[in-house]
Amino acid sequence: MIRAARSRHASLLSADELAALHAAGLRILERVGLELSLAPARLDALCDLGLRREGSRLRFPSALVEEACARAPRGYRLCGQEPALDLDLGGERCYLGLDGSATEILDLDSGAPRPSTRADLAAALRIADGLPQIALTWPCVSAGDAPPAQQPLHELEALLTLSRKHAQAMTVVAPEHARAAVAMAALVAGGREALRARPILSSFQCSTSPLAYEGSALEAALVFAEAGVPCGFWSMTIGGGTAPVTVAGNAALVHAEVLAGITILQLLCPGAPTFYGTSATMMELRRGGVCCGGPEDLWLASAGAELAHRAHVPAAIGTFASGAKASGWQAGVENALSGAASLLAGAELWPGAGLLASARIFSLEQLLLDAELFDYLRAFAEGPGVDEERLALEAIEAVGPRGHFLGEAHTLRHMRSVWQPRLLDRTPWDDWLAAGRPEAADRARDEVRRLLAAPAPDPPRFAAELHALVEEEARRLQP
Amino acid sequence: MSETHATLVELAQKLYAGDAPGVLALCKRALGEGLAAREVLDAGLLAGMEVVGRDFKAGELFLPEIIVAARAMHAGIEELRPLLAEAASGAAAPRTAVLGTVKGDLHDIGKKLVGIMLEGAGFRVLDLGHDVAPERFVEAVRVERPQLVGLSALLSTTMPMMRTTIAELERAGLAAGTTILVGGAPVTAAWAKEIGAHGFAPDAVSAVERARELLAARGA
């Protein structure tokens, strides 16, 4: 079961502003171009298709970019391991996913960060699988106890076996890993054609800002695309560091980088499903870290989603992932506003839930808090429902002045659709005092413990076979 | 104590403003006015940098302003260096830092910032770039004999390569003769200690401070 939010699209950018941002992206692609560390044969092939090359710098004629991007499908399905878990990226729905990939986790008992392991990823996935607000999985924490070259495969194994929801292999960024990932997903899906028909796996590749892609990332994208696995392109610019310090310049740079990836994919694999990803943020100007939260980020998220839709592809917009170190007021403020921006911009995919400290540290408590926040926004996005039944004129007439609505049939008919929190506190003051003044994070921690105490579900039927495949692929990667 | 020479006051201001051409011109003017290189350095450049550091710590200056000030400082120091070396017969020979992002990791903006800041602090910086194999670090340390080695990694998957690189430096007998500083987003002080680095810095500005502290402690 998955709960999506209705897209409440309300453009915050004017048509002129959007047109200017799009034009700037195209101009960057045409005049500056990107550095792509691809093999010469691949670069030649791209030039034959219309890109202009000078050394390893490729420039993108605007008409070619527009034409190539038009080949990408606007909407398609990201499939779960059962149809009830499918995601429709057609623009009507917003989905929350896990975020990733943190290298540390907040220890449930000590509250201190420590390096994450496969067991931590498994715990997170078990909880995420049970949360209807989480629509797709990412390796939200690194399998830090696996050998580095094998980590992406162990992480994907966890995604595929511990949840039947759609898996996005965010850490698979090299062609050899992509080939192994496709083999793994095909095993789970019931063959390569079954995977193509119902992609239970998707992926994305990140630019190296400013204006570069690693050749291995682009080759990985092509491996996925050829297998029918949707592959997006993602820009994670840092305004003031790897991008202009202004929101407009940053958004234009993101646009150029993402469109470059989509153009290359569509030139080599026309019609391959793709998406436009960004989690652009600002540099923290005093110490040089990243902000992950702030009014500029809200505009960067809005611009990213609007520009994705202008390019007629789904938008994956970095949402939540507060810069706060703890699940307190700052995380609440930043994540609530971040979610509102993604909702109003109509971003289809929201990665996502569970990260703190500018996406460095994963917290199981924060995962539950983010899921609750998403549910709050989802209920908001449903709208007030102004119709005859819900205007309740009959009930108002029946009750009349000085009466009450408690026992009205109308109240009983509709009260179960009033949104109910699980973690926000609405208890009476004395109950709160008696409980030791718990914060939302304290309630979340209790809930995490309760969820993890439940018996682990049986492994899926393919688990042993998939594990054998991972072992085999791992041996091949690191003989 | 005599009042600071007007040219040096202006030099300190240009440094604070991050005006590299202005700093260069004023260094030349000050030398032309007969001031000693050491005085230009101390009462001009270092005096200006002290205010930069103070205002940065107070949160009044932003990192980009520190970067341009460090670049201007570097321009000034390069102008003065031959004269300083003459005056002190080698005492002002620059300390060398070898920097690189470890093998398998392609991120190098943070490391470039560290390089700029170290140059601003008077270091000669040899930046090996990104995706630097352990043997390239070993070779560079063997040849350059740097006082400082800086290893950077941004990915959790490449952090273990820091350990490998330090182990290779140790095996070549080069680790003890230098100071190894590590940094990068996922790197922590605990990790630095675990892999045998001498120090850790969370950002470019503290990298320079940490380097100075460590080198002072070793008397290097």
XYZ file of C-alpha atoms in Angstrom:
699
model
C 0.000 0.000 0.000
C 1.343 3.397 -1.005
C 0.035 6.818 -0.131
C 0.736 9.467 -2.750
C -0.048 13.158 -2.479
C -2.197 14.812 -5.138
C -0.083 17.267 -7.059
C -1.376 20.770 -6.165
C 0.454 22.559 -8.873
C 0.638 26.308 -8.342
C 3.557 27.824 -10.206
C 5.525 30.221 -8.026
C 7.729 31.318 -10.919
C 6.309 33.505 -13.650
C 6.204 32.296 -17.233
C 8.853 34.898 -18.105
C 11.144 33.727 -15.325
C 10.798 30.106 -16.409
C 11.447 30.982 -20.039
C 14.571 32.906 -19.029
C 15.872 30.021 -16.910
C 15.269 27.529 -19.715
C 16.949 29.799 -22.269
C 19.921 30.260 -19.940
C 20.302 26.484 -19.566
C 20.298 26.057 -23.338
C 22.779 28.881 -23.745
C 25.168 27.293 -21.233
C 24.918 23.990 -23.135
C 25.562 25.639 -26.478
C 28.299 28.111 -25.508
C 30.127 26.506 -22.581
C 29.243 22.852 -22.977
C 30.244 20.037 -20.642
C 33.377 18.049 -19.996
C 32.571 14.367 -20.487
C 35.279 11.834 -19.738
C 33.971 9.309 -22.271
C 35.995 7.014 -24.498
C 36.921 8.611 -27.854
C 34.639 6.264 -29.797
C 31.675 7.303 -27.685
C 32.538 10.989 -28.101
C 32.783 10.484 -31.862
C 29.403 8.775 -31.907
C 27.853 11.720 -30.066
C 29.414 14.149 -32.537
C 27.961 12.135 -35.409
C 24.575 12.687 -33.748
C 25.033 16.456 -33.672
C 27.089 17.440 -30.598
C 30.148 19.596 -31.200
C 33.440 18.475 -29.747
C 36.598 20.261 -28.763
C 38.868 17.837 -26.907
C 36.728 16.312 -24.173
C 34.426 19.372 -24.127
C 31.104 18.817 -25.813
C 28.804 21.628 -26.815
C 25.110 21.068 -27.345
C 23.251 22.929 -30.106
C 19.943 24.145 -28.634
C 17.753 22.689 -31.355
C 19.328 19.277 -30.808
C 18.700 19.462 -27.053
C 15.038 20.394 -27.541
C 14.590 17.673 -30.135
C 16.332 14.995 -28.074
C 14.447 15.859 -24.866
C 11.155 15.651 -26.761
C 11.857 11.939 -27.349
C 11.682 11.209 -23.608
C 8.295 10.015 -22.315
C 6.488 12.550 -20.098
C 4.954 9.937 -17.850
C 5.510 6.245 -17.154
C 5.352 3.750 -14.336
C 7.963 2.850 -11.811
C 6.856 -0.615 -10.787
C 6.816 -2.352 -7.465
C 7.191 -6.103 -7.130
C 3.373 -6.168 -7.239
C 1.131 -3.824 -9.270
C -0.456 -2.310 -6.151
C 2.942 -0.771 -5.408
C 3.373 0.919 -8.813
C 4.097 4.650 -9.070
C 2.560 6.770 -11.818
C 4.925 9.557 -12.849
C 2.367 11.252 -15.090
C 2.290 14.445 -13.054
C -0.844 13.903 -10.974
C 0.884 12.385 -7.965
C 3.773 13.174 -5.624
C 5.631 10.286 -3.981
C 7.955 10.281 -1.005
C 10.974 7.994 -1.099
C 13.816 7.255 1.237
C 16.733 9.640 1.009
C 20.361 8.604 0.705
C 23.010 7.736 1.126
C 24.252 8.588 4.600
C 27.486 7.118 5.870
C 26.444 7.351 9.495
C 23.335 6.497 11.472
C 22.141 7.948 14.756
C 22.379 5.063 17.174
C 18.928 4.359 18.590
C 20.227 3.847 22.115
C 23.048 6.357 22.496
C 21.701 8.995 20.102
C 25.262 9.425 18.774
C 26.225 8.993 15.108
C 28.234 5.899 14.162
C 29.301 4.364 10.805
C 26.401 2.523 9.186
C 26.311 -1.177 8.308
C 24.199 -3.615 6.289
C 22.203 -4.336 9.450
C 21.297 -0.642 9.741
C 20.145 -0.558 6.117
C 18.064 -3.681 6.761
C 16.416 -2.102 9.813
C 15.636 1.069 7.860
C 14.159 -0.902 4.956
C 12.008 -3.031 7.240
C 10.497 0.123 8.711
C 10.209 1.873 5.336
C 8.459 -1.140 3.835
C 5.746 -0.858 6.458
C 5.221 2.891 6.014
C 2.544 3.624 3.397
C 4.029 7.111 2.904
C 7.277 5.647 1.552
C 6.697 4.824 -2.110
C 10.183 3.893 -3.230
C 13.418 2.819 -1.613
C 16.957 4.099 -1.778
C 19.986 2.779 0.101
C 19.397 5.396 2.800
C 22.529 4.341 4.681
C 25.703 2.826 3.247
C 26.502 -0.824 3.722
C 29.761 0.397 5.246
C 30.787 -3.072 6.412
C 30.864 -4.408 2.834
C 34.023 -4.035 0.713
C 33.743 -0.655 -1.094
C 33.677 -2.117 -4.613
C 30.782 -4.394 -3.623
C 28.755 -1.943 -1.538
C 26.306 -0.930 -4.306
C 25.382 -4.569 -4.937
C 24.880 -5.412 -1.267
C 22.764 -2.290 -0.941
C 20.628 -3.234 -3.937
C 20.237 -6.768 -2.592
C 18.837 -5.262 0.605
C 16.424 -3.003 -1.331
C 15.118 -5.887 -3.441
C 14.742 -8.427 -0.652
C 13.560 -6.317 2.276
C 10.828 -4.396 0.477
C 8.532 -5.076 -2.458
C 8.416 -1.368 -3.237
C 10.157 0.141 -6.258
C 13.927 0.295 -5.767
C 16.084 3.161 -7.000
C 19.739 2.161 -7.131
C 21.237 5.542 -6.314
C 24.710 4.201 -5.534
C 25.143 2.267 -8.798
C 27.292 4.668 -10.811
C 29.635 2.477 -12.853
C 28.820 0.280 -15.862
C 30.078 -2.958 -14.269
C 27.849 -2.333 -11.256
C 24.954 -1.381 -13.550
C 25.249 -4.682 -15.434
C 25.188 -6.572 -12.141
C 22.231 -4.478 -10.928
C 20.275 -5.265 -14.101
C 21.001 -8.987 -13.665
C 19.819 -8.808 -10.056
C 16.615 -6.948 -10.907
C 15.931 -9.340 -13.795
C 16.261 -12.291 -11.437
C 13.684 -10.752 -9.104
C 11.367 -9.607 -11.905
C 11.389 -13.013 -13.622
C 13.683 -12.324 -16.537
C 14.990 -9.447 -18.618
C 11.809 -9.009 -20.640
C 9.722 -9.008 -17.469
C 12.023 -6.315 -16.077
C 11.620 -4.246 -19.243
C 7.821 -4.603 -19.067
C 7.660 -3.830 -15.360
C 10.794 -1.964 -14.255
C 11.024 -2.709 -10.532
C 14.348 -0.871 -10.568
C 15.324 2.630 -11.644
C 18.520 4.603 -11.348
C 20.080 7.974 -11.888
C 23.488 9.433 -12.560
C 24.873 12.630 -11.065
C 26.731 15.381 -12.810
C 30.018 16.530 -11.349
C 29.214 20.201 -10.947
C 29.993 22.459 -12.531
C 29.400 21.128 -16.020
C 30.917 17.652 -16.121
C 29.900 14.012 -16.075
C 32.170 11.103 -15.382
C 32.266 8.815 -18.402
C 31.580 5.801 -16.172
C 28.333 7.389 -14.922
C 27.109 7.977 -18.486
C 28.059 4.437 -19.460
C 26.132 3.132 -16.451
C 23.092 5.139 -17.589
C 23.294 3.504 -21.008
C 23.515 0.019 -19.486
C 20.317 0.726 -17.546
C 18.537 2.330 -20.492
C 19.338 -0.583 -22.779
C 17.783 -2.922 -20.209
C 14.627 -0.784 -20.049
C 15.455 0.450 -16.554
C 14.497 4.139 -16.195
C 17.557 6.299 -15.668
C 17.407 9.909 -14.553
C 20.079 12.585 -14.378
C 20.742 14.527 -11.236
C 22.497 17.714 -10.338
C 23.529 18.466 -6.759
C 24.939 21.939 -7.119
C 26.111 24.017 -4.183
C 25.394 27.711 -4.767
C 28.546 29.763 -4.187
C 30.795 26.695 -4.539
C 29.988 24.458 -7.494
C 27.360 26.830 -8.932
C 26.661 30.560 -9.008
C 25.660 31.964 -5.634
C 22.417 33.345 -7.065
C 19.348 31.119 -7.252
C 18.786 31.968 -10.919
C 22.359 31.128 -11.939
C 22.321 27.959 -9.870
C 19.003 26.801 -11.371
C 20.232 27.566 -14.903
C 23.382 25.522 -14.298
C 21.341 22.620 -12.927
C 19.118 22.829 -15.992
C 22.109 22.661 -18.340
C 23.645 19.695 -16.518
C 20.462 17.639 -16.328
C 19.432 18.387 -19.923
C 22.917 17.369 -21.068
C 22.433 13.931 -19.511
C 18.933 13.544 -20.918
C 20.098 14.684 -24.366
C 22.918 12.148 -24.467
C 20.573 9.381 -23.312
C 17.901 10.274 -25.871
C 20.445 10.535 -28.688
C 21.790 7.053 -27.950
C 18.603 5.381 -26.640
C 15.646 7.309 -28.107
C 12.526 7.117 -25.970
C 14.265 5.727 -22.889
C 12.326 6.669 -19.749
C 14.235 9.268 -17.770
C 13.678 11.982 -15.208
C 15.063 15.309 -14.099
C 16.655 15.191 -10.666
C 18.057 17.939 -8.522
C 18.871 18.565 -4.922
C 20.519 21.916 -5.441
C 21.354 23.818 -2.302
C 23.537 26.662 -1.061
C 27.016 26.694 0.367
C 27.091 27.719 3.999
C 28.977 30.962 3.492
C 30.805 31.128 6.802
C 32.350 27.667 6.932
C 31.896 26.222 3.453
C 29.544 23.360 4.287
C 26.159 22.855 2.648
C 22.943 24.408 3.947
C 20.242 21.870 2.960
C 17.407 24.110 4.020
C 16.743 27.798 3.589
C 14.575 30.048 1.434
C 16.966 29.735 -1.524
C 16.548 25.959 -1.469
C 12.785 26.376 -1.769
C 13.248 28.375 -4.958
C 15.805 25.901 -6.280
C 13.324 23.070 -5.694
C 10.510 25.009 -7.360
C 12.654 25.932 -10.340
C 13.920 22.354 -10.710
C 10.430 20.864 -10.839
C 9.045 23.574 -13.119
C 11.969 23.254 -15.519
C 11.665 19.456 -15.541
C 8.041 19.741 -16.539
C 8.906 22.340 -19.135
C 11.246 19.711 -20.602
C 8.326 17.213 -20.426
C 9.959 14.755 -18.045
C 9.068 13.816 -14.462
C 10.804 15.723 -11.661
C 12.709 14.172 -8.762
C 13.363 16.959 -6.295
C 15.473 16.679 -3.169
C 12.955 17.307 -0.385
C 13.355 17.367 3.412
C 16.963 16.390 4.424
C 17.286 19.315 6.802
C 20.656 20.700 7.777
C 19.641 20.247 11.429
C 21.677 17.844 13.536
C 18.712 16.614 15.520
C 15.024 15.922 14.962
C 13.906 19.172 16.565
C 12.491 22.565 15.665
C 14.931 23.289 12.815
C 14.296 19.970 11.091
C 10.559 20.511 11.483
C 10.612 24.012 10.016
C 12.981 23.254 7.152
C 11.332 19.990 6.163
C 7.790 21.354 6.356
C 8.623 24.240 4.052
C 10.679 22.024 1.762
C 7.736 19.643 1.427
C 5.375 22.529 0.733
C 7.650 23.787 -2.061
C 7.859 20.339 -3.682
C 4.100 19.922 -3.379
C 3.294 23.268 -4.970
C 5.807 22.625 -7.753
C 4.216 19.222 -8.424
C 7.456 17.220 -8.125
C 6.670 13.555 -8.776
C 9.467 12.036 -6.709
C 10.623 13.329 -3.349
C 13.785 11.864 -1.952
C 13.340 12.025 0.825
C 12.896 10.741 4.245
C 15.256 10.087 7.105
C 18.337 12.280 6.737
C 19.766 14.912 9.067
C 22.902 17.058 9.134
C 22.719 18.057 5.448
C 22.131 14.493 4.233
C 25.114 13.048 6.101
C 23.418 11.169 8.908
C 20.422 8.828 8.774
C 17.999 8.601 11.660
C 15.246 6.021 12.040
C 13.316 8.506 14.186
C 13.592 11.158 11.468
C 12.325 8.610 8.920
C 9.088 8.279 10.908
C 8.846 12.036 11.444
C 9.322 12.723 7.726
C 6.720 10.098 6.848
C 4.281 11.816 9.189
C 5.094 15.225 7.718
C 4.499 13.854 4.228
C 1.167 12.476 5.380
C 0.232 15.907 6.757
C 1.081 17.498 3.400
C -0.747 14.707 1.563
C -3.890 15.418 3.556
C -3.485 19.152 2.871
C -3.071 18.477 -0.848
C -6.349 16.578 -0.932
C -8.039 19.953 -0.675
C -11.080 20.977 1.369
C -13.618 19.249 -0.853
C -16.230 21.939 -1.399
C -19.410 20.112 -2.487
C -22.983 19.918 -1.332
C -22.458 17.039 1.074
C -19.395 18.605 2.629
C -20.911 22.090 2.846
C -23.119 20.401 5.471
C -26.020 22.839 5.118
C -28.548 20.233 6.231
C -26.588 19.452 9.361
C -26.184 23.163 10.143
C -29.950 23.648 9.763
C -30.711 20.595 11.899
C -28.421 21.691 14.734
C -29.393 25.351 14.606
C -28.161 28.041 17.018
C -26.562 26.902 20.312
C -26.715 23.197 19.476
C -23.736 20.932 18.806
C -22.492 18.696 16.029
C -21.135 15.866 18.125
C -23.923 13.396 17.565
C -24.890 14.440 14.061
C -25.008 11.774 11.360
C -23.000 14.176 9.181
C -20.228 14.256 11.774
C -20.197 10.477 12.022
C -20.084 10.173 8.222
C -17.078 12.446 7.842
C -15.059 12.356 11.054
C -12.947 9.410 9.942
C -11.588 11.474 7.081
C -10.172 14.043 9.494
C -6.409 13.618 9.406
C -4.952 11.985 12.496
C -1.336 12.383 13.593
C 0.701 9.547 15.001
C 3.598 11.618 16.286
C 2.373 15.199 16.638
C 1.230 15.747 20.191
C -2.394 16.602 20.878
C -2.654 15.086 24.347
C -3.914 17.092 27.328
C -1.243 19.078 29.196
C -1.306 16.868 32.291
C -0.905 13.708 30.239
C 2.089 15.275 28.528
C 3.653 16.205 31.882
C 3.004 12.731 33.249
C 4.670 11.169 30.214
C 7.853 13.156 30.934
C 7.282 15.993 28.409
C 8.115 13.859 25.362
C 9.179 15.544 22.122
C 8.003 14.221 18.767
C 11.390 12.536 18.351
C 10.891 10.673 21.630
C 7.571 9.307 20.428
C 9.209 8.402 17.118
C 11.958 6.507 18.958
C 9.392 4.490 20.887
C 7.621 3.710 17.631
C 10.880 2.633 15.949
C 11.571 0.247 18.836
C 8.066 -1.167 18.601
C 8.377 -1.706 14.836
C 11.797 -3.344 15.101
C 10.601 -5.660 17.878
C 8.065 -7.234 15.521
C 9.238 -10.526 13.992
C 11.116 -10.059 10.720
C 9.119 -11.159 7.673
C 10.176 -14.331 5.859
C 12.737 -13.712 3.123
C 11.243 -13.687 -0.388
C 11.440 -16.877 -2.474
C 14.274 -15.479 -4.623
C 16.453 -14.426 -1.662
C 18.944 -17.326 -1.783
C 19.283 -17.200 -5.550
C 19.746 -13.422 -5.499
C 22.353 -13.692 -2.769
C 24.274 -16.275 -4.803
C 24.195 -13.903 -7.778
C 25.490 -11.032 -5.639
C 28.317 -13.216 -4.389
C 29.194 -14.216 -7.929
C 29.100 -10.637 -9.210
C 31.093 -9.461 -6.196
C 33.829 -12.011 -6.945
C 33.944 -10.761 -10.511
C 34.270 -7.148 -9.325
C 37.010 -7.833 -6.831
C 38.812 -11.039 -7.724
C 56.482 52.188 18.664
C 56.433 54.025 15.377
C 53.259 54.422 13.422
C 52.746 51.942 10.615
C 53.901 53.289 7.284
C 50.957 54.631 5.237
C 51.705 52.264 2.343
C 51.559 49.267 4.665
C 48.259 50.406 6.140
C 46.877 50.607 2.620
C 48.428 47.219 1.804
C 46.666 45.600 4.743
C 43.394 47.139 3.560
C 43.873 45.848 0.004
C 44.603 42.416 1.397
C 41.452 42.537 3.484
C 39.504 43.463 0.341
C 41.057 40.533 -1.530
C 42.487 42.835 -4.196
C 45.424 40.765 -5.534
C 46.626 43.293 -8.169
C 46.385 46.055 -5.543
C 48.384 43.987 -3.044
C 51.048 43.282 -5.643
C 51.315 46.960 -6.612
C 51.547 48.071 -2.981
C 54.201 45.462 -2.155
C 56.277 46.865 -5.012
C 55.631 50.429 -3.900
C 56.577 49.652 -0.300
C 59.838 48.016 -1.411
C 60.485 51.003 -3.697
C 59.990 53.272 -0.694
C 62.848 51.450 0.968
C 60.929 49.272 3.397
C 62.409 45.869 4.235
C 60.639 42.803 2.856
C 60.199 41.447 6.380
C 58.450 44.680 7.445
C 56.158 44.584 4.399
C 55.264 41.010 5.289
C 54.718 41.580 9.003
C 53.149 45.030 9.127
C 51.352 44.818 5.796
C 50.313 41.336 4.684
C 50.235 39.509 8.011
C 48.616 42.472 9.757
C 45.880 42.472 7.116
C 45.456 38.708 7.347
C 45.100 38.954 11.102
C 42.064 41.208 10.696
C 40.691 38.856 8.049
C 41.040 35.932 10.457
C 39.475 37.897 13.319
C 36.447 38.973 11.263
C 36.052 35.489 9.802
C 35.953 33.956 13.274
C 33.406 36.579 14.305
C 31.226 35.460 11.394
C 31.467 38.840 9.657
C 33.399 37.646 6.618
C 32.164 34.891 4.322
C 34.316 32.112 2.935
C 34.557 33.589 -0.608
C 36.042 36.741 0.971
C 38.620 34.598 2.768
C 39.497 32.868 -0.493
C 40.178 36.118 -2.344
C 42.149 37.448 0.627
C 44.245 34.247 0.624
C 44.849 34.630 -3.118
C 45.950 38.245 -2.608
C 48.196 37.112 0.256
C 49.768 34.519 -2.022
C 50.439 37.161 -4.688
C 52.123 39.379 -2.096
C 54.200 36.601 -0.568
C 55.477 35.495 -3.986
C 56.623 39.073 -4.626
C 58.454 39.235 -1.312
C 59.785 35.684 -1.193
C 63.136 36.155 -3.004
C 63.977 39.124 -0.778
C 62.906 37.314 2.380
C 65.069 34.339 1.451
C 68.053 36.657 0.823
C 67.589 38.413 4.119
C 67.205 35.297 6.217
C 69.279 32.817 4.197
C 66.658 30.154 3.856
C 64.711 30.757 7.018
C 61.745 31.898 4.953
C 61.939 28.979 2.539
C 58.338 27.958 2.094
C 56.931 24.881 3.700
C 55.570 22.424 1.183
C 52.198 20.726 1.173
C 51.296 17.811 -1.093
C 47.534 17.527 -1.599
C 45.305 15.104 -3.425
C 41.921 13.422 -3.524
C 42.447 9.689 -3.028
C 42.131 7.044 -5.708
C 38.615 6.341 -6.938
C 37.325 9.747 -5.856
C 36.806 12.529 -8.370
C 35.755 15.349 -6.065
C 38.291 18.066 -5.571
C 36.675 21.414 -4.873
C 37.151 21.223 -1.103
C 40.742 20.161 -1.610
C 41.335 23.056 -4.034
C 40.060 25.442 -1.351
C 42.502 23.938 1.132
C 45.269 24.513 -1.429
C 44.341 28.184 -1.845
C 44.208 28.692 1.912
C 47.588 26.995 2.407
C 49.149 29.127 -0.325
C 47.703 32.156 1.409
C 49.443 30.964 4.564
C 52.752 30.841 2.710
C 52.916 27.157 1.835
C 54.161 25.932 -1.502
C 51.332 23.682 -2.617
C 51.699 20.706 -4.915
C 48.181 19.608 -5.854
C 48.205 16.104 -7.303
C 44.568 16.471 -8.391
C 41.871 13.834 -7.939
C 41.812 10.031 -8.278
C 45.394 9.936 -6.968
C 46.765 6.423 -6.439
C 48.732 5.680 -3.227
C 51.937 5.176 -5.211
C 51.637 8.695 -6.643
C 51.396 10.098 -3.118
C 54.406 8.012 -2.101
C 56.403 9.228 -5.092
C 55.497 12.878 -4.501
C 56.381 12.677 -0.801
C 59.681 10.936 -1.616
C 60.651 13.644 -4.095
C 59.209 16.757 -2.457
C 59.729 15.882 1.220
C 56.705 18.011 2.176
C 56.045 19.131 5.726
C 52.372 18.447 5.123
C 50.347 15.841 3.214
C 46.633 16.446 2.743
C 44.325 13.595 1.737
C 40.756 14.297 0.663
C 37.775 11.985 0.084
C 34.115 12.810 -0.394
C 32.694 9.325 -0.766
C 32.153 6.751 1.927
C 33.380 4.189 -0.589
C 36.715 5.954 -1.091
C 37.417 6.724 2.559
C 39.157 3.329 2.996
C 41.589 4.460 0.278
C 42.817 7.068 2.783
C 43.827 4.222 5.079
C 45.558 2.432 2.199
C 47.400 5.598 1.191
C 48.633 6.244 4.731
C 49.668 2.585 5.055
C 51.673 2.893 1.819
C 53.368 6.057 3.099
C 54.206 4.214 6.319
C 55.547 1.216 4.411
C 57.784 3.509 2.373
C 59.050 4.983 5.648
C 57.716 8.423 4.714
C 54.791 8.898 7.090
C 56.840 9.691 10.172
C 58.743 12.461 8.406
C 55.681 14.461 7.482
C 52.306 15.484 8.883
C 49.236 13.883 7.363
C 45.978 15.785 7.478
C 42.697 14.293 6.195
C 39.390 15.912 5.292
C 36.243 15.671 3.202
C 32.523 15.607 3.956
C 32.229 12.073 5.441
C 35.585 12.235 7.241
C 35.558 12.606 11.021
C 38.196 13.076 13.693
C 37.548 9.515 14.856
C 38.191 8.206 11.343
C 41.405 10.225 11.087
C 42.649 8.692 14.320
C 41.623 5.183 13.297
C 43.576 5.276 10.031
C 46.687 6.805 11.521
C 46.423 10.348 10.185
C 48.032 13.058 12.294
C 45.064 15.352 12.085
C 41.641 16.148 10.687
C 40.001 19.393 9.659
C 36.318 19.879 8.844
C 36.844 22.793 6.434
C 39.454 24.735 4.483
C 39.988 27.481 7.035
C 40.451 25.134 9.956
C 42.695 22.967 7.767
C 45.266 25.772 7.744
C 44.901 26.364 11.484
C 45.202 22.649 12.188
C 48.221 22.352 9.892
C 49.938 25.225 11.683
C 49.197 23.726 15.111
C 50.455 20.295 14.115
C 53.603 21.651 12.477
C 54.308 23.919 15.449
C 53.883 20.962 17.806
C 56.447 19.004 15.785
C 58.729 22.000 15.489
C 58.540 21.674 11.706
